[in-house]
């Protein structure tokens, strides 16, 4: 009697769905050069008025809102998206500074206010920004030499402008204006370093970046 042979069992792999291709990672451009440029240009124009070189203060109102304010605030928001706490804090804060400056100088009636009270109020406003900038300078020391120079000069600028308002001294305010011009030039330089590093694919302008 021949033994019956059972048919060999065949195993079939369960059907699988095709693996979707990974979505390309989103690439956010470095927002720091924009933030620095917006800060630099607005500070440069206002500082000419503070230094009493030319009377351009009304011209800065539009810059304070659009470039120094909105553009710099946008740079700060993109720094949040990139996970850069220092850049997000700096650009968002100084963007808010310029928007508040635009409102205070162009949309408030100070004509009936005592001049001494105005000086004390503006002096306190600028002193608070000097304190903020001073501790941001500590963080800037870990970014680059160029950014550190911006924050160090800006701290002195705010301190001098605050002193000028408290003391109602035009001479001190004029000195603060000159420091503001130096601050703007340093910020432009730092912005240039970021732009050229991207366009050339390597560092072209030395900024003393911290590794």
Tab-separated table of C-alpha atoms in Angstrom:
chain	number	residue	atom	x	y	z
A	1	UNK	CA	0.000	0.000	0.000
A	2	UNK	CA	1.461	3.335	-0.936
A	3	UNK	CA	1.311	6.154	1.578
A	4	UNK	CA	-0.712	9.173	0.604
A	5	UNK	CA	1.326	12.309	0.501
A	6	UNK	CA	-0.277	15.529	1.807
A	7	UNK	CA	0.154	18.509	-0.464
A	8	UNK	CA	2.962	20.750	0.616
A	9	UNK	CA	1.710	23.901	2.358
A	10	UNK	CA	2.735	27.181	0.893
A	11	UNK	CA	3.180	30.295	3.051
A	12	UNK	CA	2.222	33.609	1.577
A	13	UNK	CA	3.442	36.922	2.971
A	14	UNK	CA	0.668	39.259	4.042
A	15	UNK	CA	0.107	42.104	1.610
A	16	UNK	CA	1.965	45.261	2.499
A	17	UNK	CA	1.330	48.838	1.548
A	18	UNK	CA	4.137	50.680	-0.180
A	19	UNK	CA	6.159	52.811	2.206
A	20	UNK	CA	5.601	56.476	1.383
A	21	UNK	CA	8.672	58.482	0.626
A	22	UNK	CA	9.787	60.669	3.489
A	23	UNK	CA	8.749	64.250	3.090
A	24	UNK	CA	11.714	66.540	2.593
A	25	UNK	CA	12.636	68.399	5.739
A	26	UNK	CA	11.554	72.012	5.622
A	27	UNK	CA	14.456	74.393	5.380
A	28	UNK	CA	14.085	77.712	7.124
A	29	UNK	CA	16.513	80.399	6.042
A	30	UNK	CA	18.604	82.025	8.738
A	31	UNK	CA	16.475	84.953	9.983
A	32	UNK	CA	19.338	86.606	11.870
A	33	UNK	CA	20.708	88.684	8.940
A	34	UNK	CA	17.232	90.157	8.380
A	35	UNK	CA	16.767	90.936	12.057
A	36	UNK	CA	20.186	92.550	12.316
A	37	UNK	CA	19.694	94.567	9.122
A	38	UNK	CA	16.280	95.825	10.235
A	39	UNK	CA	17.690	96.849	13.585
A	40	UNK	CA	20.765	98.451	12.025
A	41	UNK	CA	19.021	100.609	9.444
A	42	UNK	CA	16.368	101.941	11.816
A	43	UNK	CA	18.927	102.630	14.540
A	44	UNK	CA	21.221	104.343	12.036
A	45	UNK	CA	18.570	106.812	10.885
A	46	UNK	CA	17.302	107.632	14.389
A	47	UNK	CA	20.827	108.028	15.736
A	48	UNK	CA	21.533	110.807	13.237
A	49	UNK	CA	18.744	112.752	14.907
A	50	UNK	CA	19.955	111.866	18.410
A	51	UNK	CA	23.475	112.979	17.478
A	52	UNK	CA	22.010	116.245	16.141
A	53	UNK	CA	23.636	115.710	12.759
A	54	UNK	CA	20.426	116.222	10.802
A	55	UNK	CA	16.770	116.565	11.751
A	56	UNK	CA	15.340	113.281	10.550
A	57	UNK	CA	13.300	112.055	13.515
A	58	UNK	CA	9.906	112.105	11.695
A	59	UNK	CA	11.431	109.998	8.916
A	60	UNK	CA	12.174	107.179	11.351
A	61	UNK	CA	8.504	106.649	12.286
A	62	UNK	CA	7.755	104.594	9.177
A	63	UNK	CA	10.986	102.636	9.558
A	64	UNK	CA	10.279	102.005	13.233
A	65	UNK	CA	6.957	100.365	12.431
A	66	UNK	CA	7.677	98.500	9.184
A	67	UNK	CA	11.352	97.536	9.248
A	68	UNK	CA	12.602	97.903	12.793
A	69	UNK	CA	9.282	96.671	14.179
A	70	UNK	CA	7.411	94.230	11.952
A	71	UNK	CA	10.372	92.804	9.998
A	72	UNK	CA	12.432	92.305	13.131
A	73	UNK	CA	9.483	90.769	14.978
A	74	UNK	CA	9.042	88.331	12.079
A	75	UNK	CA	12.727	87.414	12.330
A	76	UNK	CA	12.188	86.679	15.998
A	77	UNK	CA	9.254	84.381	15.239
A	78	UNK	CA	11.343	82.418	12.729
A	79	UNK	CA	14.095	82.119	15.315
A	80	UNK	CA	11.504	80.451	17.558
A	81	UNK	CA	10.782	77.999	14.727
A	82	UNK	CA	14.494	77.240	14.425
A	83	UNK	CA	14.795	76.672	18.176
A	84	UNK	CA	17.157	79.612	18.750
A	85	UNK	CA	16.177	81.008	22.152
A	86	UNK	CA	18.693	83.859	22.057
A	87	UNK	CA	17.742	85.066	18.578
A	88	UNK	CA	14.021	84.703	19.268
A	89	UNK	CA	14.256	86.706	22.486
A	90	UNK	CA	16.461	89.411	20.982
A	91	UNK	CA	14.669	90.052	17.691
A	92	UNK	CA	11.157	89.758	19.125
A	93	UNK	CA	12.024	92.139	21.958
A	94	UNK	CA	13.704	94.784	19.828
A	95	UNK	CA	10.941	94.505	17.247
A	96	UNK	CA	8.512	95.305	20.064
A	97	UNK	CA	10.797	98.160	21.140
A	98	UNK	CA	10.558	99.803	17.738
A	99	UNK	CA	6.794	99.388	17.570
A	100	UNK	CA	6.456	100.953	21.026
A	101	UNK	CA	8.807	103.766	19.976
A	102	UNK	CA	6.669	104.370	16.894
A	103	UNK	CA	3.569	104.625	19.054
A	104	UNK	CA	5.093	106.735	21.837
A	105	UNK	CA	6.691	109.304	19.557
A	106	UNK	CA	4.052	109.535	16.861
A	107	UNK	CA	0.731	108.738	18.493
A	108	UNK	CA	0.797	110.228	21.979
A	109	UNK	CA	0.141	113.848	22.909
A	110	UNK	CA	2.887	114.973	25.261
A	111	UNK	CA	2.420	118.670	24.623
A	112	UNK	CA	0.572	119.309	27.879
A	113	UNK	CA	2.937	117.192	29.987
A	114	UNK	CA	5.628	118.738	32.143
A	115	UNK	CA	9.012	118.538	30.405
A	116	UNK	CA	10.665	117.084	33.498
A	117	UNK	CA	8.014	114.364	33.726
A	118	UNK	CA	8.509	113.513	30.056
A	119	UNK	CA	12.267	113.266	30.565
A	120	UNK	CA	11.875	111.001	33.586
A	121	UNK	CA	9.360	108.768	31.814
A	122	UNK	CA	11.469	108.369	28.679
A	123	UNK	CA	14.574	107.958	30.820
A	124	UNK	CA	12.949	105.074	32.690
A	125	UNK	CA	11.791	103.536	29.406
A	126	UNK	CA	15.325	103.605	28.011
A	127	UNK	CA	16.893	102.485	31.299
A	128	UNK	CA	14.730	99.362	31.281
A	129	UNK	CA	15.969	98.573	27.771
A	130	UNK	CA	19.560	99.177	28.886
A	131	UNK	CA	19.112	96.588	31.648
A	132	UNK	CA	17.585	94.078	29.234
A	133	UNK	CA	20.367	94.646	26.705
A	134	UNK	CA	23.046	94.291	29.387
A	135	UNK	CA	21.987	90.775	30.312
A	136	UNK	CA	21.454	89.831	26.664
A	137	UNK	CA	25.095	90.839	26.162
A	138	UNK	CA	26.067	87.904	28.368
A	139	UNK	CA	24.296	85.557	25.965
A	140	UNK	CA	25.777	87.364	22.961
A	141	UNK	CA	29.259	86.449	24.177
A	142	UNK	CA	28.516	82.858	23.115
A	143	UNK	CA	27.283	83.792	19.622
A	144	UNK	CA	30.055	85.719	17.870
A	145	UNK	CA	32.408	88.603	18.383
A	146	UNK	CA	30.394	90.739	15.959
A	147	UNK	CA	27.111	90.145	17.785
A	148	UNK	CA	28.826	90.752	21.122
A	149	UNK	CA	30.031	94.132	19.833
A	150	UNK	CA	26.469	95.021	18.789
A	151	UNK	CA	25.045	94.300	22.223
A	152	UNK	CA	27.888	95.936	24.132
A	153	UNK	CA	27.568	99.132	22.091
A	154	UNK	CA	23.779	99.049	22.348
A	155	UNK	CA	23.958	98.785	26.137
A	156	UNK	CA	26.078	101.939	26.250
A	157	UNK	CA	23.740	103.657	23.767
A	158	UNK	CA	20.629	102.968	25.832
A	159	UNK	CA	22.400	104.001	29.037
A	160	UNK	CA	23.535	107.326	27.549
A	161	UNK	CA	20.142	108.112	26.026
A	162	UNK	CA	18.486	107.285	29.346
A	163	UNK	CA	20.911	109.536	31.192
A	164	UNK	CA	20.306	112.297	28.677
A	165	UNK	CA	16.545	112.144	29.258
A	166	UNK	CA	16.793	111.960	33.048
A	167	UNK	CA	19.230	114.881	33.168
A	168	UNK	CA	17.565	116.677	30.237
A	169	UNK	CA	21.045	117.012	28.748
A	170	UNK	CA	21.238	117.393	24.988
A	171	UNK	CA	25.000	116.860	25.053
A	172	UNK	CA	24.647	113.415	26.633
A	173	UNK	CA	21.898	112.544	24.148
A	174	UNK	CA	24.157	113.597	21.281
A	175	UNK	CA	26.906	111.296	22.563
A	176	UNK	CA	24.338	108.524	22.789
A	177	UNK	CA	23.466	109.219	19.175
A	178	UNK	CA	27.059	108.685	18.097
A	179	UNK	CA	27.175	105.404	19.978
A	180	UNK	CA	23.925	104.489	18.239
A	181	UNK	CA	25.569	105.042	14.855
A	182	UNK	CA	28.441	102.779	15.895
A	183	UNK	CA	25.917	100.175	17.056
A	184	UNK	CA	24.130	100.291	13.694
A	185	UNK	CA	27.376	99.829	11.770
A	186	UNK	CA	28.290	96.839	13.947
A	187	UNK	CA	24.838	95.307	13.371
A	188	UNK	CA	25.147	95.796	9.606
A	189	UNK	CA	28.534	94.107	9.701
A	190	UNK	CA	27.113	91.113	11.575
A	191	UNK	CA	24.238	90.947	9.072
A	192	UNK	CA	26.707	91.062	6.173
A	193	UNK	CA	28.547	88.124	7.674
A	194	UNK	CA	25.373	86.027	7.718
A	195	UNK	CA	24.303	86.958	4.180
A	196	UNK	CA	27.686	86.321	2.582
A	197	UNK	CA	28.148	83.041	4.462
A	198	UNK	CA	24.967	81.782	2.784
A	199	UNK	CA	25.580	83.152	-0.711
A	200	UNK	CA	29.179	81.901	-0.822
A	201	UNK	CA	28.635	78.686	1.103
A	202	UNK	CA	31.368	79.580	3.558
A	203	UNK	CA	32.408	82.339	5.910
A	204	UNK	CA	33.628	85.337	3.907
A	205	UNK	CA	33.334	88.147	6.453
A	206	UNK	CA	35.090	87.336	9.746
A	207	UNK	CA	32.621	87.646	12.624
A	208	UNK	CA	34.466	85.771	15.344
A	209	UNK	CA	31.816	83.049	15.502
A	210	UNK	CA	31.987	80.929	18.645
A	211	UNK	CA	32.343	77.225	17.926
